Amino acid sequence: MSEWLERHVPKVVLAPSFVAILFFVYGFIAWTAWVSLTRSRLMPKYDIEGFIQYERLFAAPRWDTAMNNLFIFGTLFIVISMILGLLLAILLDQKIRTEGVIRTIYLYPMALSMIVTGTAWKWILNPGLGIEAMVRGWGYEDFKFDWLVNSDLAIYTVVIAGVWQSSGFVMALFLAGLRSVDGEIIKAAQVDGIPTWRIYSAIIIPSMAPIFLSAFIVLSHLAIKSFDLVIALTGGGPGYATDLPATYMYAMAFSRGDIGQAASSAMIMMAVVFAIVVPYLYSELRAAKND
Amino acid sequence: MTDMTVTNARSGGLSKIALRWILYILLGIFALYYLMPLFVMLTTSLKSLDEIRTGSLVALPRDVTFDAWRTAWSGACTGIQCEGLQPYFWNSVLIAVPAVMISTLLGAMNGYVVAQWRFKGANIIFSLMLFGCFIPFQVVLLPMATTLGKLGLAGTIPGLIFVHVVYGLGFTTLFFRNYYVTIPQELVKAAKVDGAGFFRIFWSIFLPLSLPIIVVTVIWQFTQIWNDFLFGVSFSQAGTQPITVALNNIVNSTTGVKEYNVDMAAAIIAALPTLLVYVVAGKYFIRGLTAGSVKG
């Protein structure tokens, strides 16, 4: 008995976590998938009816807005964060004496809760008292910056706050990448008199392709899961102009009492995440095996 | 001839100095961009409401007052209750501390098994746990709400601890696994020959080596759990809300006069613990952030 235990103790130790993940991740995904195929409203039902929830979802203007917003927000958030992050990393890579301090400043927003970030930017972007009022106070009486309360532009305020929060992190990723490029090659290029910008554009940046991919994965993951930032900054409003899939799902689940819609929208979110993450993870795991 | 080289060198030096200046100015401008919201939050929290209405967003406070901080801590209304952030701050502590400890401990054991005691299927188990890190939590919200209800944990702090442990396991296991996998397997083999068992080897060989990764994991988990909003808002009720939910309620409560200074003080209070961790242990914080995304 004790010998058996000795031999199987690693499995016994891993078992509770494994069972928990199996049940609370995969079991729950299965549950949500199942319910997304039923007519569940306030209470879950378990008779499968086909894809009616998805048909309802794709016919709902609010979901349409949410997906459009995800596209606008996701694209801008990822592109701007990457460009800004890369720029900052290159600037910081020039043997800056105060690099440590500056890096700390660029990265601290990542330690904040999205609710805090949203609260801060909600105040800064408040038309009556924030930036708009400030610039008007300088004498530019016609200055207008009311994106936060403008249904067509409010989604861009989410981009502003999101980029502020995450670009420092992208900078840290790129900086680590820049530092890992082989110094000998750069030295050789410098000896040959190749200008610095060419060294970056032709040697360093192309060699960082894996980091671009990592940054893209992390940022797109953040974008799809964005929930708290929208809640704190705009509350999904004006109306539902800044709804994202995550806020749509939450509204259906907890305030509209429409479990079928909540489940089907959650499944779509997961499909989007997996379409991006699974190929990446798969290649990572394979690479790890080959090491 | 000599003259020319001297001037050349000098003008080269000058443009180099000019470039350095431009570089530092750019870096400074970006630093201002990142600091501006924190600066605005801090100054706004120290102003009176009158000064906020009449003054400029970026102006320093004329009369510094801590009233807003006092209200935010112990008097601001989150819906019908007006006890400030204080009780919710402690809720977050009560949720985060046990959840961080349990998930870190389990992650260490799991990582140790997956990295050093490979058995058939261990890799599949690890892959399944890893994939679990990346699901959007919306996909488990509904069944978790039902399950917590059945377990009698709906709206309780133990319920939230449980949720954070379960969905933190993937990451903590990943952190420890990636750390332990770099330790040569001969070490375990040699210890086994000497008659040491599974726990003994963990306790006297691996744990003493683990301080850096424990710090990384604890910081990562603490930041995640302290800053969590989705689980907090979905699985708590009036008395058990974490601080992020309470902050959002204070900011978006529609009763009475809008007290922007209180909102800002409350936001800073909610941010302080993780900011403190970041300032004190930034190196480990960054390591955690990049652990999942950069190999090696």
Coordinates of C-alpha atoms in Angstrom, one line a residue:
Chain A
M1 CA 0.0 0.0 0.0
S2 CA 2.7 2.5 1.0
E3 CA 4.8 1.5 -1.9
W4 CA 1.8 2.1 -4.3
L5 CA 1.3 5.5 -2.7
E6 CA 5.0 6.3 -3.0
R7 CA 4.9 5.5 -6.7
H8 CA 1.7 7.4 -7.4
V9 CA 2.2 10.3 -5.1
P10 CA 2.9 12.8 -8.0
K11 CA -0.3 11.8 -9.7
V12 CA -2.2 12.1 -6.4
V13 CA -0.8 15.6 -5.9
L14 CA -1.7 16.8 -9.4
A15 CA -5.1 15.1 -9.3
P16 CA -7.2 17.7 -7.4
S17 CA -6.0 20.6 -9.6
F18 CA -6.5 18.5 -12.7
V19 CA -10.0 17.5 -11.7
A20 CA -10.8 21.1 -10.8
I21 CA -9.6 22.4 -14.2
L22 CA -11.4 19.6 -16.0
F23 CA -14.7 20.4 -14.2
F24 CA -14.6 24.2 -13.8
V25 CA -13.0 25.0 -17.1
Y26 CA -13.9 22.3 -19.6
G27 CA -17.0 21.1 -17.9
F28 CA -18.3 24.7 -17.6
I29 CA -17.5 25.4 -21.2
A30 CA -19.5 22.4 -22.2
W31 CA -22.3 23.6 -20.0
T32 CA -22.3 27.0 -21.6
A33 CA -22.1 25.5 -25.1
W34 CA -25.1 23.2 -24.3
V35 CA -27.2 26.0 -22.9
S36 CA -26.3 28.2 -25.9
L37 CA -28.3 25.7 -28.0
T38 CA -31.5 25.9 -25.9
R39 CA -34.3 28.3 -25.3
S40 CA -33.0 29.3 -21.9
R41 CA -34.2 32.7 -20.7
L42 CA -34.4 33.5 -16.9
M43 CA -33.6 29.9 -16.0
P44 CA -31.4 27.4 -17.8
K45 CA -33.2 24.8 -19.9
Y46 CA -31.6 21.7 -21.3
D47 CA -33.7 20.8 -24.3
I48 CA -31.5 21.3 -27.4
E49 CA -33.3 23.4 -30.0
G50 CA -30.5 24.2 -32.4
F51 CA -28.9 27.5 -33.2
I52 CA -31.8 29.8 -32.4
Q53 CA -29.7 31.7 -29.8
Y54 CA -27.0 32.4 -32.4
E55 CA -29.6 33.5 -34.9
R56 CA -31.1 35.9 -32.3
L57 CA -27.6 37.1 -31.5
F58 CA -26.6 37.9 -35.1
A59 CA -29.9 39.6 -35.6
A60 CA -29.6 41.8 -32.5
P61 CA -28.4 45.4 -33.4
R62 CA -26.8 45.6 -30.0
W63 CA -24.6 42.6 -30.6
D64 CA -23.8 44.1 -34.0
T65 CA -22.6 47.3 -32.3
A66 CA -20.6 45.3 -29.8
M67 CA -18.8 43.3 -32.5
N68 CA -18.2 46.5 -34.5
N69 CA -16.8 48.2 -31.4
L70 CA -14.6 45.2 -30.7
F71 CA -13.2 45.5 -34.2
I72 CA -12.6 49.2 -34.0
F73 CA -11.3 49.1 -30.4
G74 CA -9.2 45.9 -31.0
T75 CA -7.5 47.1 -34.1
L76 CA -6.7 50.6 -32.9
F77 CA -5.7 49.4 -29.4
I78 CA -3.4 46.7 -30.8
V79 CA -1.8 48.8 -33.6
I80 CA -1.3 52.0 -31.5
S81 CA 0.0 50.1 -28.5
M82 CA 2.5 48.2 -30.7
I83 CA 3.7 51.3 -32.5
L84 CA 4.0 53.3 -29.3
G85 CA 5.6 50.4 -27.4
L86 CA 8.2 49.8 -30.1
L87 CA 9.0 53.5 -30.4
L88 CA 9.5 53.9 -26.6
A89 CA 11.6 50.7 -26.5
I90 CA 13.9 52.0 -29.3
L91 CA 14.1 55.4 -27.6
L92 CA 15.0 53.8 -24.3
D93 CA 17.5 51.5 -25.9
Q94 CA 20.0 54.4 -26.6
K95 CA 22.0 54.0 -23.4
I96 CA 19.8 56.3 -21.4
R97 CA 21.2 57.1 -18.0
T98 CA 17.9 57.3 -16.2
E99 CA 16.4 54.2 -18.0
G100 CA 15.3 52.5 -14.8
V101 CA 13.2 55.5 -13.6
I102 CA 11.7 56.1 -17.0
R103 CA 10.8 52.5 -17.5
T104 CA 9.1 52.5 -14.1
I105 CA 7.0 55.5 -15.1
Y106 CA 6.0 54.0 -18.5
L107 CA 4.9 50.7 -17.0
Y108 CA 3.1 51.6 -13.8
P109 CA -0.4 51.8 -15.4
M110 CA -0.1 48.1 -15.9
A111 CA -0.3 47.7 -12.1
L112 CA -3.6 49.5 -11.9
S113 CA -7.0 48.1 -12.1
M114 CA -8.9 48.9 -15.3
I115 CA -11.6 50.3 -13.0
V116 CA -9.0 52.8 -11.6
T117 CA -7.8 53.6 -15.2
G118 CA -11.4 54.1 -16.4
T119 CA -12.2 56.3 -13.4
A120 CA -9.2 58.5 -14.0
W121 CA -9.8 58.9 -17.8
K122 CA -13.6 59.5 -17.2
W123 CA -12.6 62.5 -15.2
I124 CA -10.0 63.8 -17.6
L125 CA -12.3 63.4 -20.6
N126 CA -15.3 64.8 -18.8
P127 CA -16.3 67.6 -21.2
G128 CA -17.6 70.0 -18.5
L129 CA -14.6 69.9 -16.3
G130 CA -11.8 68.0 -18.0
I131 CA -9.5 68.6 -20.9
E132 CA -12.3 70.5 -22.9
A133 CA -12.9 72.9 -20.0
M134 CA -9.1 73.3 -19.5
V135 CA -8.4 74.3 -23.1
R136 CA -11.5 76.6 -23.1
G137 CA -10.0 78.2 -20.0
W138 CA -6.9 79.0 -22.0
G139 CA -9.1 81.2 -24.2
Y140 CA -10.1 78.8 -27.0
E141 CA -13.8 79.1 -26.4
D142 CA -14.8 77.0 -29.3
F143 CA -12.6 74.0 -28.4
K144 CA -14.7 70.8 -28.4
F145 CA -13.6 67.5 -27.0
D146 CA -16.7 65.6 -26.0
W147 CA -15.9 62.2 -27.3
L148 CA -16.9 60.6 -24.0
V149 CA -20.6 61.6 -24.4
N150 CA -20.7 61.4 -28.2
S151 CA -22.1 58.0 -29.3
D152 CA -20.1 58.0 -32.5
L153 CA -16.8 58.8 -30.9
A154 CA -17.1 57.3 -27.3
I155 CA -15.4 54.0 -28.4
Y156 CA -12.3 56.0 -29.2
T157 CA -12.0 57.1 -25.6
V158 CA -11.8 53.5 -24.6
V159 CA -8.9 53.2 -27.0
I160 CA -7.2 56.2 -25.4
A161 CA -7.4 54.8 -21.9
G162 CA -6.6 51.2 -23.1
V163 CA -3.5 52.4 -24.9
W164 CA -2.4 54.4 -21.9
Q165 CA -2.7 51.3 -19.7
S166 CA -1.0 48.7 -21.9
S167 CA 1.6 50.5 -24.1
G168 CA 4.2 50.5 -21.4
F169 CA 3.9 46.7 -21.1
V170 CA 4.4 46.4 -24.9
M171 CA 7.5 48.6 -24.4
A172 CA 8.9 46.2 -21.8
L173 CA 8.3 43.3 -24.1
F174 CA 10.1 45.0 -27.0
L175 CA 12.9 46.3 -24.8
A176 CA 13.6 42.8 -23.7
G177 CA 13.6 41.7 -27.3
L178 CA 16.0 44.5 -28.4
R179 CA 18.4 43.5 -25.7
S180 CA 18.3 39.9 -26.8
V181 CA 19.5 40.7 -30.4
D182 CA 23.0 39.5 -31.0
G183 CA 25.3 42.4 -30.2
E184 CA 28.1 41.2 -32.5
I185 CA 25.9 41.6 -35.6
I186 CA 25.0 45.2 -34.6
K187 CA 28.7 46.0 -33.9
A188 CA 29.7 44.6 -37.3
A189 CA 27.0 46.7 -39.0
Q190 CA 28.2 49.8 -37.1
V191 CA 31.7 49.2 -38.2
D192 CA 30.5 49.0 -41.8
G193 CA 29.0 52.4 -41.4
I194 CA 25.4 51.4 -41.7
P195 CA 23.2 54.2 -40.2
T196 CA 21.4 53.4 -37.0
W197 CA 17.9 53.6 -38.5
R198 CA 18.9 51.1 -41.1
I199 CA 20.3 48.8 -38.4
Y200 CA 17.0 48.9 -36.7
S201 CA 14.8 48.5 -39.7
A202 CA 16.9 45.9 -41.5
I203 CA 18.4 43.9 -38.7
I204 CA 17.0 44.3 -35.3
I205 CA 13.2 44.7 -35.9
P206 CA 13.0 41.8 -38.3
S207 CA 14.7 39.5 -35.8
M208 CA 12.1 40.4 -33.2
A209 CA 9.2 38.8 -35.1
P210 CA 8.4 36.3 -32.3
I211 CA 8.0 39.3 -29.9
F212 CA 5.6 41.0 -32.3
L213 CA 3.6 37.8 -32.3
S214 CA 3.6 37.6 -28.5
A215 CA 2.6 41.2 -28.1
F216 CA -0.1 40.7 -30.6
I217 CA -1.4 37.7 -28.8
V218 CA -1.4 39.4 -25.4
L219 CA -3.0 42.6 -26.7
S220 CA -5.7 40.9 -28.7
H221 CA -6.5 38.7 -25.7
L222 CA -6.8 41.9 -23.5
A223 CA -9.0 43.5 -26.1
I224 CA -11.5 40.7 -26.4
K225 CA -11.7 40.3 -22.6
S226 CA -12.1 44.1 -22.1
F227 CA -14.9 44.6 -19.7
D228 CA -14.0 46.6 -16.6
L229 CA -12.5 49.5 -18.7
V230 CA -15.7 50.0 -20.6
I231 CA -17.8 49.7 -17.4
A232 CA -15.8 52.3 -15.6
L233 CA -15.2 54.7 -18.4
T234 CA -18.5 54.8 -20.3
G235 CA -20.7 52.2 -18.7
G236 CA -21.3 50.9 -22.2
G237 CA -22.9 54.2 -23.1
P238 CA -24.1 56.6 -24.3
G239 CA -27.0 54.1 -24.8
Y240 CA -25.1 51.0 -25.8
A241 CA -22.7 52.8 -28.1
T242 CA -19.6 51.4 -26.5
D243 CA -20.8 47.9 -25.7
L244 CA -18.3 45.2 -26.3
P245 CA -19.0 41.5 -26.4
A246 CA -17.9 41.2 -22.8
T247 CA -20.4 43.9 -21.6
Y248 CA -23.1 42.5 -23.8
M249 CA -22.6 39.0 -22.3
Y250 CA -22.7 40.5 -18.7
A251 CA -25.8 42.5 -19.4
M252 CA -27.7 39.5 -20.8
A253 CA -26.5 37.2 -18.0
F254 CA -27.1 39.5 -15.0
S255 CA -29.4 42.3 -15.8
R256 CA -31.6 41.2 -18.8
G257 CA -32.1 37.6 -17.5
D258 CA -31.5 36.2 -20.9
I259 CA -29.2 33.2 -20.3
G260 CA -29.5 31.9 -23.8
Q261 CA -28.1 35.1 -25.2
A262 CA -25.4 35.3 -22.5
A263 CA -24.3 31.7 -23.3
S264 CA -24.2 32.2 -27.0
S265 CA -22.3 35.5 -26.9
A266 CA -19.8 33.9 -24.5
M267 CA -19.3 31.1 -26.9
I268 CA -18.6 33.5 -29.7
M269 CA -16.1 35.3 -27.5
M270 CA -14.3 32.1 -26.8
A271 CA -14.3 31.2 -30.5
V272 CA -12.6 34.5 -31.3
V273 CA -10.0 34.0 -28.5
F274 CA -9.3 30.5 -29.5
A275 CA -8.9 31.3 -33.1
I276 CA -6.1 33.6 -32.1
V277 CA -4.5 31.8 -29.1
V278 CA -4.7 28.1 -30.1
P279 CA -2.4 28.2 -33.1
Y280 CA 0.1 30.2 -31.0
L281 CA 0.0 27.9 -28.0
Y282 CA 0.1 24.9 -30.2
S283 CA 3.3 26.1 -31.9
E284 CA 4.8 27.1 -28.5
L285 CA 4.1 23.7 -27.0
R286 CA 5.6 21.9 -30.1
A287 CA 8.6 24.2 -30.0
A288 CA 9.0 23.4 -26.3
K289 CA 8.9 19.7 -27.0
N290 CA 11.6 20.0 -29.7
D291 CA 14.0 21.8 -27.4
Chain B
M1 CA 43.9 69.1 -43.2
T2 CA 44.1 68.8 -39.4
D3 CA 41.7 71.7 -39.1
M4 CA 39.1 70.0 -41.2
T5 CA 39.0 66.8 -39.2
V6 CA 38.7 68.9 -36.0
T7 CA 35.7 70.8 -37.3
N8 CA 34.2 67.7 -38.7
A9 CA 34.6 66.0 -35.3
R10 CA 33.1 69.0 -33.6
S11 CA 30.1 69.3 -35.8
G12 CA 29.5 65.6 -35.5
G13 CA 29.7 66.0 -31.7
L14 CA 27.3 68.9 -31.8
S15 CA 24.6 67.1 -33.8
K16 CA 25.1 64.2 -31.5
I17 CA 24.5 66.4 -28.5
A18 CA 21.4 67.9 -30.3
L19 CA 20.1 64.3 -30.9
R20 CA 20.7 63.4 -27.3
W21 CA 18.7 66.4 -26.3
I22 CA 15.8 65.6 -28.6
L23 CA 15.9 62.0 -27.3
Y24 CA 15.6 63.2 -23.7
I25 CA 12.9 65.7 -24.5
L26 CA 10.9 63.0 -26.2
L27 CA 11.3 60.6 -23.3
G28 CA 10.3 63.4 -21.0
I29 CA 7.2 64.1 -22.9
F30 CA 6.1 60.5 -22.8
A31 CA 6.9 60.3 -19.1
L32 CA 4.5 63.3 -18.7
Y33 CA 1.9 61.5 -20.7
Y34 CA 2.0 58.5 -18.4
L35 CA 2.2 60.5 -15.3
M36 CA -0.5 63.0 -16.2
P37 CA -3.6 60.9 -15.1
L38 CA -2.0 60.1 -11.8
F39 CA -1.1 63.8 -11.2
V40 CA -4.6 64.8 -12.1
M41 CA -6.1 62.2 -9.8
L42 CA -3.9 63.3 -6.9
T43 CA -4.4 67.0 -7.3
T44 CA -8.2 66.7 -7.8
S45 CA -8.4 64.5 -4.7
L46 CA -6.8 67.3 -2.7
K47 CA -9.1 70.1 -4.0
S48 CA -12.5 71.3 -2.7
L49 CA -15.4 70.9 -5.0
D50 CA -15.6 74.7 -5.5
E51 CA -12.0 74.8 -6.6
I52 CA -12.6 71.9 -9.0
R53 CA -15.6 73.7 -10.6
T54 CA -13.8 77.0 -11.0
G55 CA -10.2 75.9 -11.5
S56 CA -8.3 74.1 -14.3
L57 CA -7.9 70.4 -14.6
V58 CA -4.1 70.5 -14.2
A59 CA -3.8 73.3 -11.7
L60 CA -2.3 72.6 -8.4
P61 CA -4.7 72.8 -5.4
R62 CA -4.8 76.3 -3.8
D63 CA -6.0 75.0 -0.5
V64 CA -5.0 71.5 0.1
T65 CA -7.8 69.5 1.9
F66 CA -7.9 65.9 2.9
D67 CA -11.7 65.9 3.3
A68 CA -12.2 63.9 0.1
W69 CA -9.8 61.3 1.3
R70 CA -11.6 61.0 4.6
T71 CA -15.0 60.7 2.8
A72 CA -13.6 58.2 0.3
W73 CA -12.2 56.0 3.1
S74 CA -15.2 56.1 5.5
G75 CA -18.2 58.0 4.2
A76 CA -18.8 57.8 0.5
C77 CA -21.9 56.0 -0.7
T78 CA -21.8 52.8 -2.7
G79 CA -25.5 52.7 -3.5
I80 CA -27.5 52.8 -0.2
Q81 CA -24.7 52.3 2.2
C82 CA -22.4 55.1 3.0
E83 CA -19.4 53.7 4.8
G84 CA -16.8 54.6 2.2
L85 CA -14.3 52.2 0.8
Q86 CA -13.0 50.9 4.1
P87 CA -15.0 47.7 4.5
Y88 CA -14.5 46.8 0.8
F89 CA -10.8 47.4 1.1
W90 CA -10.7 44.7 3.9
N91 CA -13.0 42.5 1.8
S92 CA -10.3 42.6 -1.0
V93 CA -7.6 41.8 1.5
L94 CA -9.7 38.9 2.9
I95 CA -10.2 37.6 -0.6
A96 CA -6.7 38.2 -2.0
V97 CA -4.5 36.9 0.8
P98 CA -5.9 33.3 1.1
A99 CA -6.5 33.1 -2.7
V100 CA -2.9 34.1 -3.4
M101 CA -1.5 31.7 -0.8
I102 CA -3.5 28.7 -1.9
S103 CA -3.1 29.2 -5.6
T104 CA 0.7 29.7 -5.2
L105 CA 1.1 26.6 -3.1
L106 CA -0.9 24.5 -5.4
G107 CA 0.9 25.9 -8.4
A108 CA 4.3 25.1 -6.8
M109 CA 3.3 21.5 -6.2
N110 CA 1.8 21.1 -9.7
G111 CA 4.7 22.7 -11.4
Y112 CA 7.1 20.4 -9.4
V113 CA 5.2 17.4 -10.6
V114 CA 4.8 18.5 -14.2
A115 CA 8.5 19.5 -14.5
Q116 CA 10.3 16.8 -12.5
W117 CA 8.0 13.8 -12.0
R118 CA 6.9 13.3 -15.5
F119 CA 4.5 10.4 -15.9
K120 CA 2.5 9.3 -18.9
G121 CA -0.1 12.0 -19.7
A122 CA 1.5 14.7 -17.6
N123 CA 2.1 16.8 -20.7
I124 CA -1.5 16.5 -21.8
I125 CA -2.6 17.5 -18.3
F126 CA -0.3 20.5 -18.4
S127 CA -1.5 21.5 -21.9
L128 CA -5.1 21.3 -20.7
M129 CA -4.3 23.5 -17.7
L130 CA -2.4 26.0 -19.9
F131 CA -5.3 26.3 -22.4
G132 CA -7.5 27.0 -19.4
C133 CA -5.5 30.2 -18.7
F134 CA -6.7 31.7 -21.9
I135 CA -10.4 31.2 -21.9
P136 CA -12.5 34.4 -21.7
F137 CA -14.1 34.0 -18.2
Q138 CA -17.5 35.0 -19.6
V139 CA -17.7 31.4 -20.7
V140 CA -17.7 30.1 -17.1
L141 CA -19.7 32.9 -15.4
L142 CA -23.1 31.3 -15.7
P143 CA -22.3 27.8 -14.6
M144 CA -20.1 29.2 -11.8
A145 CA -22.9 31.3 -10.5
T146 CA -25.2 28.2 -10.4
T147 CA -22.5 26.1 -8.8
L148 CA -21.6 28.6 -6.1
G149 CA -25.3 28.7 -5.3
K150 CA -25.5 25.0 -5.0
L151 CA -22.4 24.9 -2.8
G152 CA -23.9 27.6 -0.6
L153 CA -21.1 30.0 -1.5
A154 CA -23.0 32.5 -3.6
G155 CA -22.2 36.0 -2.7
T156 CA -19.7 35.0 0.0
I157 CA -16.0 35.8 0.4
P158 CA -15.0 32.1 0.5
G159 CA -16.9 31.7 -2.8
L160 CA -14.7 34.4 -4.4
I161 CA -11.5 32.9 -2.9
F162 CA -12.5 29.6 -4.5
V163 CA -13.1 31.2 -7.9
H164 CA -9.8 33.0 -7.8
V165 CA -7.9 29.9 -6.8
V166 CA -9.5 27.7 -9.5
Y167 CA -8.9 30.2 -12.3
G168 CA -5.4 31.2 -11.1
L169 CA -4.2 27.6 -11.0
G170 CA -3.2 27.5 -14.7
F171 CA -0.9 30.5 -14.4
T172 CA 0.7 29.6 -11.1
T173 CA 1.4 26.0 -12.4
L174 CA 2.8 27.5 -15.6
F175 CA 5.1 29.8 -13.6
F176 CA 6.5 27.1 -11.4
R177 CA 6.7 24.5 -14.2
N178 CA 8.8 26.9 -16.4
Y179 CA 11.1 27.6 -13.4
Y180 CA 11.5 24.0 -12.2
V181 CA 12.0 22.7 -15.7
T182 CA 15.4 24.4 -15.8
I183 CA 16.6 22.4 -12.8
P184 CA 18.5 19.3 -14.0
Q185 CA 16.5 16.1 -13.4
E186 CA 19.7 14.4 -12.2
L187 CA 19.1 16.2 -8.9
V188 CA 15.8 14.3 -8.3
K189 CA 17.4 11.1 -9.4
A190 CA 20.3 11.5 -7.0
A191 CA 18.1 12.4 -4.1
K192 CA 15.9 9.4 -4.9
V193 CA 18.9 7.1 -4.7
D194 CA 19.7 8.6 -1.4
G195 CA 16.3 7.5 -0.2
A196 CA 14.5 10.9 -0.2
G197 CA 10.8 10.8 -1.2
F198 CA 8.6 13.1 -3.2
F199 CA 7.8 15.6 -0.5
R200 CA 11.2 15.5 1.1
I201 CA 12.9 16.4 -2.2
F202 CA 10.4 19.2 -2.7
W203 CA 10.8 20.6 0.8
S204 CA 14.6 20.5 1.1
I205 CA 15.8 20.9 -2.5
F206 CA 13.2 22.7 -4.6
L207 CA 11.6 25.0 -2.1
P208 CA 14.8 26.7 -1.0
L209 CA 15.6 27.4 -4.7
S210 CA 12.2 28.8 -5.3
L211 CA 12.2 32.2 -3.7
P212 CA 12.4 34.3 -7.0
I213 CA 9.5 32.4 -8.6
I214 CA 7.4 32.5 -5.5
V215 CA 7.8 36.3 -5.4
V216 CA 6.9 36.5 -9.1
T217 CA 3.9 34.3 -8.6
V218 CA 2.6 36.0 -5.5
I219 CA 2.9 39.4 -7.1
W220 CA 1.2 38.3 -10.3
Q221 CA -1.7 36.6 -8.4
F222 CA -2.1 39.5 -6.0
T223 CA -2.3 42.0 -8.8
Q224 CA -4.7 39.9 -10.7
I225 CA -7.0 39.2 -7.8
W226 CA -6.8 42.7 -6.3
N227 CA -7.6 44.3 -9.6
D228 CA -10.3 41.8 -10.6
F229 CA -13.7 43.2 -11.4
L230 CA -15.5 40.6 -13.4
F231 CA -15.6 37.9 -10.7
G232 CA -16.1 40.5 -8.0
V233 CA -19.2 42.0 -9.7
S234 CA -20.7 38.7 -10.7
F235 CA -20.3 36.7 -7.5
S236 CA -20.5 39.1 -4.7
Q237 CA -23.4 40.8 -2.9
A238 CA -23.9 44.0 -0.9
G239 CA -21.6 43.2 2.0
T240 CA -18.9 41.1 0.3
Q241 CA -17.9 43.2 -2.7
P242 CA -14.2 43.7 -3.4
I243 CA -12.8 47.2 -3.6
T244 CA -13.0 47.5 -7.4
V245 CA -16.7 46.9 -7.4
A246 CA -17.2 49.4 -4.6
L247 CA -15.1 52.0 -6.4
N248 CA -17.2 51.6 -9.5
N249 CA -20.3 52.0 -7.4
I250 CA -19.0 55.1 -5.8
V251 CA -18.1 56.7 -9.1
N252 CA -21.3 55.8 -10.8
S253 CA -23.7 56.3 -7.9
T254 CA -26.2 58.8 -9.1
T255 CA -27.5 60.1 -5.8
G256 CA -26.6 63.6 -4.6
V257 CA -23.9 65.9 -5.8
K258 CA -21.1 64.5 -7.9
E259 CA -18.0 64.6 -5.8
Y260 CA -15.1 64.3 -8.2
N261 CA -12.5 64.8 -5.5
V262 CA -13.9 61.8 -3.6
D263 CA -14.0 59.7 -6.7
M264 CA -10.3 60.4 -7.3
A265 CA -9.3 59.8 -3.7
A266 CA -11.2 56.5 -3.8
A267 CA -9.5 55.5 -7.1
I268 CA -6.1 56.2 -5.6
I269 CA -6.9 54.2 -2.5
A270 CA -8.0 51.2 -4.6
A271 CA -4.8 51.5 -6.6
L272 CA -2.4 51.9 -3.7
P273 CA -1.7 48.3 -2.8
T274 CA -0.8 47.2 -6.3
L275 CA 1.1 50.4 -7.0
L276 CA 3.1 49.8 -3.8
V277 CA 3.9 46.3 -4.8
Y278 CA 5.0 47.6 -8.2
V279 CA 7.2 50.3 -6.8
V280 CA 8.8 47.9 -4.3
A281 CA 9.2 44.8 -6.5
G282 CA 8.9 46.1 -10.0
K283 CA 11.5 43.7 -11.3
Y284 CA 9.4 40.7 -10.3
F285 CA 6.2 42.3 -11.5
I286 CA 7.7 42.7 -15.0
R287 CA 9.0 39.2 -14.9
G288 CA 5.5 37.9 -14.2
L289 CA 4.0 40.0 -17.0
T290 CA 6.5 38.7 -19.5
A291 CA 6.7 35.1 -18.3
G292 CA 3.8 33.9 -20.3
S293 CA 4.7 35.8 -23.4
V294 CA 8.4 35.7 -23.9
K295 CA 10.2 32.5 -23.9
G296 CA 13.4 32.1 -21.9

